[in-house]
Short mmCIF file of C-alpha atoms and ligand atoms in Angstrom, two decimals:
data_model
loop_
_atom_site.label_atom_id
_atom_site.label_comp_id
_atom_site.label_asym_id
_atom_site.label_seq_id
_atom_site.Cartn_x
_atom_site.Cartn_y
_atom_site.Cartn_z
CA MET A 20 -68.26 24.12 -48.00
CA LYS A 21 -68.27 26.21 -44.85
CA ALA A 22 -65.42 25.77 -42.33
CA ILE A 23 -63.98 27.65 -39.36
CA SER A 24 -60.37 28.61 -39.88
CA GLN A 25 -57.71 30.97 -38.57
CA ASP A 26 -54.89 32.91 -40.25
CA THR A 27 -52.97 33.74 -37.09
CA LEU A 28 -52.36 32.12 -33.72
CA GLY A 29 -54.19 33.62 -30.76
CA GLY A 30 -57.37 33.70 -28.71
CA PRO A 31 -60.84 32.59 -29.84
CA ASP A 32 -61.24 35.85 -31.79
CA VAL A 33 -58.79 34.62 -34.48
CA LEU A 34 -61.41 32.09 -35.62
CA HIS A 35 -63.53 32.99 -38.64
CA GLU A 36 -65.75 31.35 -41.22
CA ILE A 37 -64.35 30.55 -44.68
CA ASP A 38 -65.51 28.79 -47.82
CA LEU A 39 -63.43 25.86 -49.02
CA PRO A 40 -63.90 23.44 -51.90
CA LYS A 41 -65.76 20.31 -50.88
CA PRO A 42 -63.03 17.64 -50.50
CA VAL A 43 -62.91 14.61 -52.78
CA PRO A 44 -62.21 11.18 -51.28
CA GLY A 45 -59.06 9.51 -52.59
CA PRO A 46 -58.51 5.76 -52.81
CA THR A 47 -59.74 3.96 -49.64
CA GLU A 48 -61.14 7.23 -48.26
CA VAL A 49 -64.69 8.30 -47.53
CA LEU A 50 -66.26 11.74 -47.74
CA VAL A 51 -68.30 12.36 -44.59
CA ARG A 52 -70.87 15.08 -44.19
CA VAL A 53 -70.15 16.29 -40.66
CA ARG A 54 -73.29 16.46 -38.53
CA ALA A 55 -71.46 17.14 -35.26
CA ALA A 56 -67.85 17.76 -34.22
CA GLY A 57 -66.45 17.28 -30.72
CA LEU A 58 -64.01 19.71 -29.06
CA ASN A 59 -60.90 18.71 -27.16
CA PRO A 60 -58.25 20.72 -25.26
CA THR A 61 -55.85 20.07 -28.15
CA ASP A 62 -58.08 22.31 -30.31
CA TRP A 63 -57.53 25.40 -28.19
CA LYS A 64 -53.87 24.51 -27.59
CA HIS A 65 -53.30 24.36 -31.38
CA ARG A 66 -55.36 27.49 -31.96
CA SER A 67 -53.13 29.52 -29.66
CA THR A 68 -49.68 27.88 -30.13
CA GLY A 69 -49.77 26.06 -33.50
CA GLY A 70 -48.58 22.97 -31.59
CA LEU A 71 -47.86 20.05 -33.88
CA LEU A 72 -49.42 21.84 -36.88
CA GLY A 73 -47.13 24.87 -37.08
CA LYS A 74 -48.32 28.00 -38.81
CA PRO A 75 -51.96 28.64 -39.76
CA PRO A 76 -54.09 28.81 -41.81
CA PHE A 77 -55.71 25.57 -40.69
CA VAL A 78 -59.10 24.15 -39.81
CA LEU A 79 -59.02 22.44 -36.42
CA GLY A 80 -61.17 19.61 -35.05
CA TRP A 81 -60.51 15.87 -34.86
CA ASP A 82 -63.82 14.41 -33.62
CA VAL A 83 -66.54 13.67 -36.16
CA SER A 84 -69.98 12.14 -36.28
CA GLY A 85 -71.68 12.27 -39.64
CA VAL A 86 -73.04 10.59 -42.73
CA VAL A 87 -71.01 9.02 -45.54
CA GLU A 88 -71.64 11.09 -48.66
CA SER A 89 -69.42 9.22 -51.12
CA VAL A 90 -66.65 6.64 -51.10
CA GLY A 91 -63.28 6.63 -52.88
CA MET A 92 -61.85 3.81 -54.94
CA GLY A 93 -61.59 0.60 -52.92
CA ALA A 94 -63.29 1.89 -49.76
CA ALA A 95 -65.52 -1.13 -49.37
CA ILE A 96 -66.87 -1.07 -45.83
CA TYR A 97 -69.22 1.92 -46.17
CA LYS A 98 -71.76 3.19 -48.63
CA PRO A 99 -73.41 6.61 -49.00
CA GLY A 100 -75.93 7.19 -46.23
CA ASP A 101 -74.08 5.19 -43.55
CA GLU A 102 -73.86 6.95 -40.20
CA VAL A 103 -70.35 6.89 -38.79
CA PHE A 104 -68.22 8.37 -36.02
CA GLY A 105 -64.48 8.58 -35.56
CA MET A 106 -61.33 10.52 -34.75
CA LEU A 107 -59.36 11.99 -37.65
CA ARG A 108 -55.70 11.01 -37.63
CA TYR A 109 -53.79 13.04 -35.03
CA PRO A 110 -52.33 15.51 -35.71
CA VAL A 111 -52.31 15.59 -39.53
CA GLY A 112 -55.95 14.70 -40.23
CA HIS A 113 -57.46 17.79 -38.53
CA GLY A 114 -60.41 19.59 -40.12
CA ALA A 115 -63.60 18.47 -38.36
CA PHE A 116 -64.85 22.05 -37.87
CA ALA A 117 -66.26 22.04 -41.39
CA GLN A 118 -69.25 20.74 -43.30
CA TYR A 119 -67.31 17.85 -44.87
CA VAL A 120 -64.16 15.82 -44.17
CA THR A 121 -62.35 13.06 -46.02
CA ALA A 122 -60.40 10.38 -44.19
CA PRO A 123 -59.36 6.73 -44.60
CA SER A 124 -62.56 4.70 -44.29
CA ARG A 125 -61.26 2.75 -41.29
CA THR A 126 -60.97 5.98 -39.33
CA PHE A 127 -64.68 5.51 -38.76
CA ALA A 128 -66.93 2.95 -37.11
CA PRO A 129 -70.71 2.73 -37.45
CA LYS A 130 -72.30 5.29 -35.12
CA PRO A 131 -73.95 3.56 -32.14
CA VAL A 132 -77.69 3.58 -32.83
CA SER A 133 -78.47 4.64 -29.28
CA LEU A 134 -76.58 7.94 -29.74
CA ASP A 135 -77.51 10.93 -31.84
CA HIS A 136 -74.73 12.65 -33.79
CA THR A 137 -74.17 15.23 -31.05
CA GLN A 138 -73.54 12.56 -28.44
CA ALA A 139 -71.50 10.39 -30.82
CA ALA A 140 -69.16 13.30 -31.69
CA GLY A 141 -68.19 13.53 -28.03
CA VAL A 142 -66.84 9.99 -27.90
CA PRO A 143 -63.96 9.28 -30.33
CA LEU A 144 -60.86 11.22 -29.23
CA ALA A 145 -61.58 11.16 -25.49
CA GLY A 146 -62.91 7.59 -25.60
CA LEU A 147 -60.00 6.24 -27.66
CA THR A 148 -57.53 8.01 -25.39
CA ALA A 149 -59.14 6.46 -22.33
CA TRP A 150 -59.32 3.01 -23.98
CA GLN A 151 -55.74 3.05 -25.27
CA ALA A 152 -54.39 4.33 -21.92
CA LEU A 153 -56.27 1.80 -19.78
CA VAL A 154 -56.46 -1.25 -22.01
CA ASP A 155 -53.43 -1.11 -24.34
CA VAL A 156 -50.88 0.73 -22.19
CA ALA A 157 -51.81 0.16 -18.52
CA ARG A 158 -53.40 -3.25 -19.32
CA VAL A 159 -55.94 -2.80 -16.52
CA ARG A 160 -57.52 -6.08 -15.38
CA ASP A 161 -60.30 -7.27 -13.14
CA GLY A 162 -59.61 -6.25 -9.53
CA ASP A 163 -56.99 -3.59 -10.34
CA ARG A 164 -57.12 -0.33 -8.39
CA VAL A 165 -56.98 2.68 -10.68
CA LEU A 166 -56.82 6.43 -10.05
CA VAL A 167 -58.29 8.71 -12.73
CA HIS A 168 -57.31 12.37 -12.36
CA ALA A 169 -59.84 14.93 -13.65
CA ALA A 170 -62.44 12.18 -13.58
CA ALA A 171 -65.26 14.56 -14.60
CA GLY A 172 -63.46 15.75 -17.74
CA GLY A 173 -63.90 14.56 -21.30
CA VAL A 174 -61.28 11.82 -21.02
CA GLY A 175 -61.76 11.18 -17.30
CA HIS A 176 -65.48 10.42 -17.31
CA LEU A 177 -65.08 7.88 -20.11
CA ALA A 178 -61.94 6.41 -18.49
CA VAL A 179 -63.82 5.83 -15.24
CA GLN A 180 -66.54 3.86 -17.03
CA ILE A 181 -64.10 1.83 -19.14
CA ALA A 182 -62.05 0.95 -16.05
CA LYS A 183 -65.26 -0.11 -14.24
CA ALA A 184 -66.31 -2.21 -17.23
CA ARG A 185 -62.97 -4.03 -16.95
CA GLY A 186 -63.61 -4.80 -13.30
CA ALA A 187 -61.35 -2.20 -11.69
CA TYR A 188 -61.88 -0.38 -8.40
CA VAL A 189 -61.77 3.30 -9.37
CA TYR A 190 -60.65 6.41 -7.49
CA GLY A 191 -61.48 9.73 -9.15
CA THR A 192 -60.53 13.34 -8.46
CA ALA A 193 -62.78 16.37 -9.01
CA SER A 194 -64.01 19.39 -7.09
CA ALA A 195 -66.78 18.63 -4.58
CA ALA A 196 -69.66 19.90 -6.74
CA LYS A 197 -68.93 17.10 -9.22
CA HIS A 198 -68.85 14.22 -6.74
CA ASP A 199 -72.45 13.15 -7.36
CA PHE A 200 -71.65 12.98 -11.06
CA LEU A 201 -68.54 10.89 -10.33
CA ARG A 202 -70.56 8.43 -8.23
CA ARG A 203 -73.21 8.17 -10.96
CA ILE A 204 -70.60 7.16 -13.55
CA GLY A 205 -69.19 4.53 -11.20
CA VAL A 206 -66.30 6.05 -9.22
CA ASP A 207 -65.91 3.92 -6.08
CA GLN A 208 -64.04 6.52 -4.05
CA VAL A 209 -64.21 10.23 -4.84
CA ILE A 210 -61.42 12.64 -3.87
CA ASP A 211 -61.89 16.41 -3.64
CA TYR A 212 -58.54 17.55 -4.98
CA ARG A 213 -59.12 21.05 -3.60
CA SER A 214 -59.35 19.94 0.04
CA THR A 215 -57.49 16.61 0.03
CA ASP A 216 -54.02 15.73 -1.19
CA PHE A 217 -54.66 12.43 -2.99
CA THR A 218 -51.26 11.10 -1.88
CA THR A 219 -52.57 11.03 1.69
CA VAL A 220 -55.62 8.84 0.93
CA VAL A 221 -54.51 6.30 -1.69
CA GLU A 222 -51.55 3.95 -1.94
CA GLY A 223 -50.46 0.71 -3.59
CA LEU A 224 -52.41 1.39 -6.81
CA ASP A 225 -52.00 -0.58 -10.02
CA ALA A 226 -52.48 2.35 -12.42
CA VAL A 227 -52.88 6.12 -12.56
CA ILE A 228 -54.19 8.07 -15.55
CA ASP A 229 -52.63 11.53 -15.42
CA THR A 230 -54.52 14.18 -17.34
CA ILE A 231 -53.08 17.10 -15.33
CA GLY A 232 -49.26 17.07 -15.51
CA GLY A 233 -46.93 19.27 -13.48
CA ASP A 234 -46.32 17.85 -10.02
CA TYR A 235 -49.23 15.38 -10.47
CA GLY A 236 -46.81 13.03 -12.24
CA PRO A 237 -44.18 12.67 -9.50
CA ARG A 238 -46.85 12.69 -6.79
CA SER A 239 -48.84 9.99 -8.59
CA ILE A 240 -45.76 7.78 -8.76
CA THR A 241 -45.68 7.67 -4.96
CA VAL A 242 -49.19 6.12 -4.78
CA LEU A 243 -48.39 3.22 -7.15
CA ARG A 244 -47.35 -0.26 -6.05
CA PRO A 245 -43.96 -1.49 -7.30
CA GLY A 246 -44.57 -2.54 -10.91
CA GLY A 247 -47.61 -0.24 -11.18
CA VAL A 248 -48.00 2.14 -14.11
CA ILE A 249 -48.69 5.81 -14.66
CA VAL A 250 -49.97 6.78 -18.10
CA SER A 251 -49.26 10.44 -18.78
CA LEU A 252 -51.50 12.13 -21.30
CA VAL A 253 -49.71 15.47 -21.04
CA SER A 254 -46.56 16.93 -22.58
CA SER A 255 -43.87 14.38 -23.44
CA MET A 256 -41.25 16.96 -22.33
CA GLU A 257 -42.30 16.36 -18.75
CA VAL A 258 -42.28 12.62 -19.24
CA SER A 259 -38.53 12.11 -19.62
CA ASP A 260 -38.01 13.54 -16.12
CA LEU A 261 -40.91 11.47 -14.87
CA ARG A 262 -39.37 8.26 -16.25
CA GLU A 263 -36.25 8.72 -14.15
CA HIS A 264 -38.43 9.32 -11.13
CA GLY A 265 -40.46 6.19 -11.93
CA GLU A 266 -37.36 4.02 -12.22
CA LYS A 267 -36.32 5.02 -8.70
CA HIS A 268 -39.73 3.89 -7.40
CA GLY A 269 -39.86 0.73 -9.54
CA VAL A 270 -42.94 1.86 -11.48
CA ARG A 271 -43.62 1.99 -15.21
CA VAL A 272 -44.01 5.48 -16.72
CA GLU A 273 -45.76 5.66 -20.07
CA SER A 274 -46.70 8.58 -22.28
CA MET A 275 -49.10 8.31 -25.19
CA LEU A 276 -50.87 10.19 -27.94
CA CYS A 277 -54.24 8.94 -29.06
CA GLU A 278 -54.43 7.20 -32.45
CA PRO A 279 -57.35 6.31 -34.70
CA ASP A 280 -58.17 2.69 -33.95
CA LEU A 281 -61.10 0.92 -35.55
CA SER A 282 -61.10 -2.05 -33.22
CA ALA A 283 -61.06 0.16 -30.10
CA LEU A 284 -63.79 2.37 -31.59
CA ARG A 285 -65.90 -0.74 -32.13
CA SER A 286 -65.21 -1.79 -28.52
CA LEU A 287 -66.39 1.64 -27.33
CA ALA A 288 -69.50 1.32 -29.50
CA ALA A 289 -70.17 -2.13 -28.01
CA LEU A 290 -69.92 -0.75 -24.45
CA ILE A 291 -72.27 2.08 -25.44
CA GLY A 292 -74.70 -0.40 -27.00
CA ALA A 293 -74.63 -2.48 -23.83
CA GLY A 294 -75.46 0.62 -21.74
CA ARG A 295 -72.10 0.46 -19.93
CA LEU A 296 -70.60 3.66 -21.37
CA ARG A 297 -72.42 6.98 -21.42
CA VAL A 298 -71.06 10.23 -22.77
CA ALA A 299 -71.95 13.39 -20.82
CA ILE A 300 -72.49 16.46 -22.98
CA ALA A 301 -71.59 19.71 -21.20
CA ALA A 302 -72.78 22.07 -23.95
CA VAL A 303 -73.73 22.18 -27.62
CA PHE A 304 -73.02 25.10 -29.98
CA PRO A 305 -73.57 25.59 -33.71
CA LEU A 306 -70.41 25.46 -35.87
CA GLU A 307 -70.50 29.25 -36.27
CA GLU A 308 -70.05 29.62 -32.50
CA LEU A 309 -66.80 27.66 -32.27
CA ALA A 310 -65.12 30.64 -30.57
CA LYS A 311 -67.73 30.60 -27.77
CA ALA A 312 -67.45 26.83 -27.45
CA MET A 313 -63.67 27.10 -27.11
CA GLU A 314 -63.97 29.85 -24.48
CA LEU A 315 -66.09 27.50 -22.40
CA GLY A 316 -63.67 24.61 -22.91
CA GLU A 317 -60.67 26.70 -22.00
CA SER A 318 -62.20 27.37 -18.59
CA GLY A 319 -61.01 23.83 -17.80
CA ARG A 320 -64.07 23.31 -15.61
CA THR A 321 -66.50 21.48 -17.88
CA THR A 322 -68.09 18.11 -17.09
CA GLY A 323 -67.95 15.75 -20.07
CA LYS A 324 -67.77 17.00 -23.65
CA ILE A 325 -68.47 20.15 -25.65
CA VAL A 326 -69.84 19.51 -29.14
CA LEU A 327 -70.61 21.61 -32.25
CA THR A 328 -73.55 20.84 -34.48
CA VAL A 329 -73.00 21.32 -38.20
CA ASP A 330 -75.82 22.02 -40.69
N1 LIG B 407 -52.24 12.33 -24.96
C1 LIG B 407 -53.41 12.31 -25.56
O1 LIG B 407 -53.61 11.61 -26.56
C2 LIG B 407 -54.55 13.12 -25.00
C3 LIG B 407 -55.86 12.89 -25.45
C4 LIG B 407 -56.90 13.62 -24.87
C5 LIG B 407 -56.63 14.57 -23.90
N2 LIG B 407 -55.35 14.80 -23.52
C6 LIG B 407 -55.04 15.81 -22.50
O2 LIG B 407 -55.65 15.39 -21.28
C7 LIG B 407 -56.07 16.54 -20.55
C8 LIG B 407 -57.56 16.37 -20.16
O3 LIG B 407 -58.35 16.37 -21.34
P1 LIG B 407 -59.94 16.43 -21.21
O4 LIG B 407 -60.51 16.42 -22.56
O5 LIG B 407 -60.41 15.42 -20.23
O6 LIG B 407 -60.08 17.90 -20.54
P2 LIG B 407 -61.36 18.64 -19.99
O7 LIG B 407 -62.60 17.91 -20.36
O8 LIG B 407 -61.25 20.07 -20.40
O9 LIG B 407 -61.14 18.56 -18.39
C9 LIG B 407 -61.96 19.36 -17.59
C10 LIG B 407 -62.01 18.75 -16.21
O10 LIG B 407 -60.74 18.84 -15.57
C11 LIG B 407 -60.99 18.87 -14.17
N3 LIG B 407 -59.80 19.36 -13.47
C12 LIG B 407 -59.08 20.47 -13.75
N4 LIG B 407 -58.03 20.55 -12.88
C13 LIG B 407 -58.12 19.47 -12.06
C14 LIG B 407 -57.33 18.97 -10.98
N5 LIG B 407 -56.24 19.63 -10.56
N6 LIG B 407 -57.68 17.79 -10.40
C15 LIG B 407 -58.77 17.12 -10.82
N7 LIG B 407 -59.58 17.54 -11.82
C16 LIG B 407 -59.24 18.71 -12.44
C17 LIG B 407 -62.19 19.79 -14.05
O11 LIG B 407 -62.89 19.47 -12.88
P3 LIG B 407 -63.10 20.60 -11.73
O12 LIG B 407 -64.00 21.64 -12.32
O13 LIG B 407 -63.65 19.83 -10.61
O14 LIG B 407 -61.72 21.17 -11.48
C18 LIG B 407 -63.01 19.47 -15.31
O15 LIG B 407 -64.08 18.60 -15.04
C19 LIG B 407 -55.77 17.75 -21.44
O16 LIG B 407 -54.53 18.30 -21.06
C20 LIG B 407 -55.68 17.15 -22.81
O17 LIG B 407 -54.90 17.93 -23.70
C21 LIG B 407 -54.30 14.11 -24.05
#
C-alpha cells in the first residue's frame, strides 16, 4: 500500500511516499481502507520534533474515515463494507496517512450517514477532544458559562457546538474576520482576541477550554468562578505550574490527552445525525499533497479542519 512517511525530523519537505505491506488485522482488529484522513496540529508537531513517537521513520495521522475491508478473529461488530470513522489510539496507533490501517474494532463507530468520508475524517480527534474536555473533565451542564479559546479552530468549533448542545452559554475567541462564523456555530458572545483582552470582558465562568497555552492559562484562571475549571489541551509541562496557580484561586486545573472512545464517538455521531454538530472543512488535499496540507495547517489560521482524501 501507499503511505506518506519520513526518515528524518524536519519541515514538510521530509515527507515522502513509500510502499508498505498491506497490514493484516490481528484478533479483535479490523482492516480499514482509508478513504479520508484528518490532520491535526499533533501531526506537524510530531513531524518536526518526534514528540511522543521518538525517531522516524513513521507514518503520521490519527484521524480516519473509511471502509472495513476485513475483520480479525473475534471482531464481531463490523463486517467488510461497513463505513466507519474513528481516531487511532494516541500516540501509538498513528498511521492514517496511508491507504490502509488496522486498529481495534472499537476504535471506530459507524460513519454518520449525513457525512461523506472527507467530512467524517475531520471529526474524531478534534471532536473527541472537545467532548472529553467538556463532558468528562469539565462536566459542563445546562446554564454553565464556558469560554472556548481558538473557537474557530478544529477543536474549538466542535467544542462550541457541543457546549451549546449541553445548554451552556458560550464565549469564543477568534480574530474579527471569523466572528460571523463563530455566531453561525452558536457562540453567544464573540471576543476579538487581537483587540480585546478577554480578562477585561468575562468573569465568573464555570469552565475554560484552553487550546493556546502560554499566558492564556494563568489569565484564564482569573476569569473563573471559585470551583470553576480550566481544561488545558496544551503541554503538560506548563500544567504543573498552572495547577499551583489554580489552587491559589480556588479553581480546578485539568490537563488531558484525547483517547479513543466508542461511546463518545457515538454521541458525536448522534449530535451530527440530529443536525446539532457540523464540521467545517477548511481545505481538502489528496494524500500525495500531505506536505502542502501541513504547510497550511501550520499557519495556525485555519477555520475548522484540513482533510486528505485517499484513493
Ligand atoms: N490535548 C489533546 O488531546 C489535544 C487534542 C487536540 C488538539 N490539541 C491542541 O489544541 C490546540 C488547538 O488545536 P486545533 O486542532 O483546534 O488547532 P487549529 O485548528 O490549527 O487552530 C487554528 C485556529 O486557532 C486560532 N487561534 C490562533 N491563535 C489564537 C489566539 N491567540 N486566540 C484565539 N484563537 C487563536 C486561529 O484563529 P485566528 O486565525 O482568528 O487567529 C485558527 O482558527 C493545538 O495546540 C493542539 O495541539 C490538544
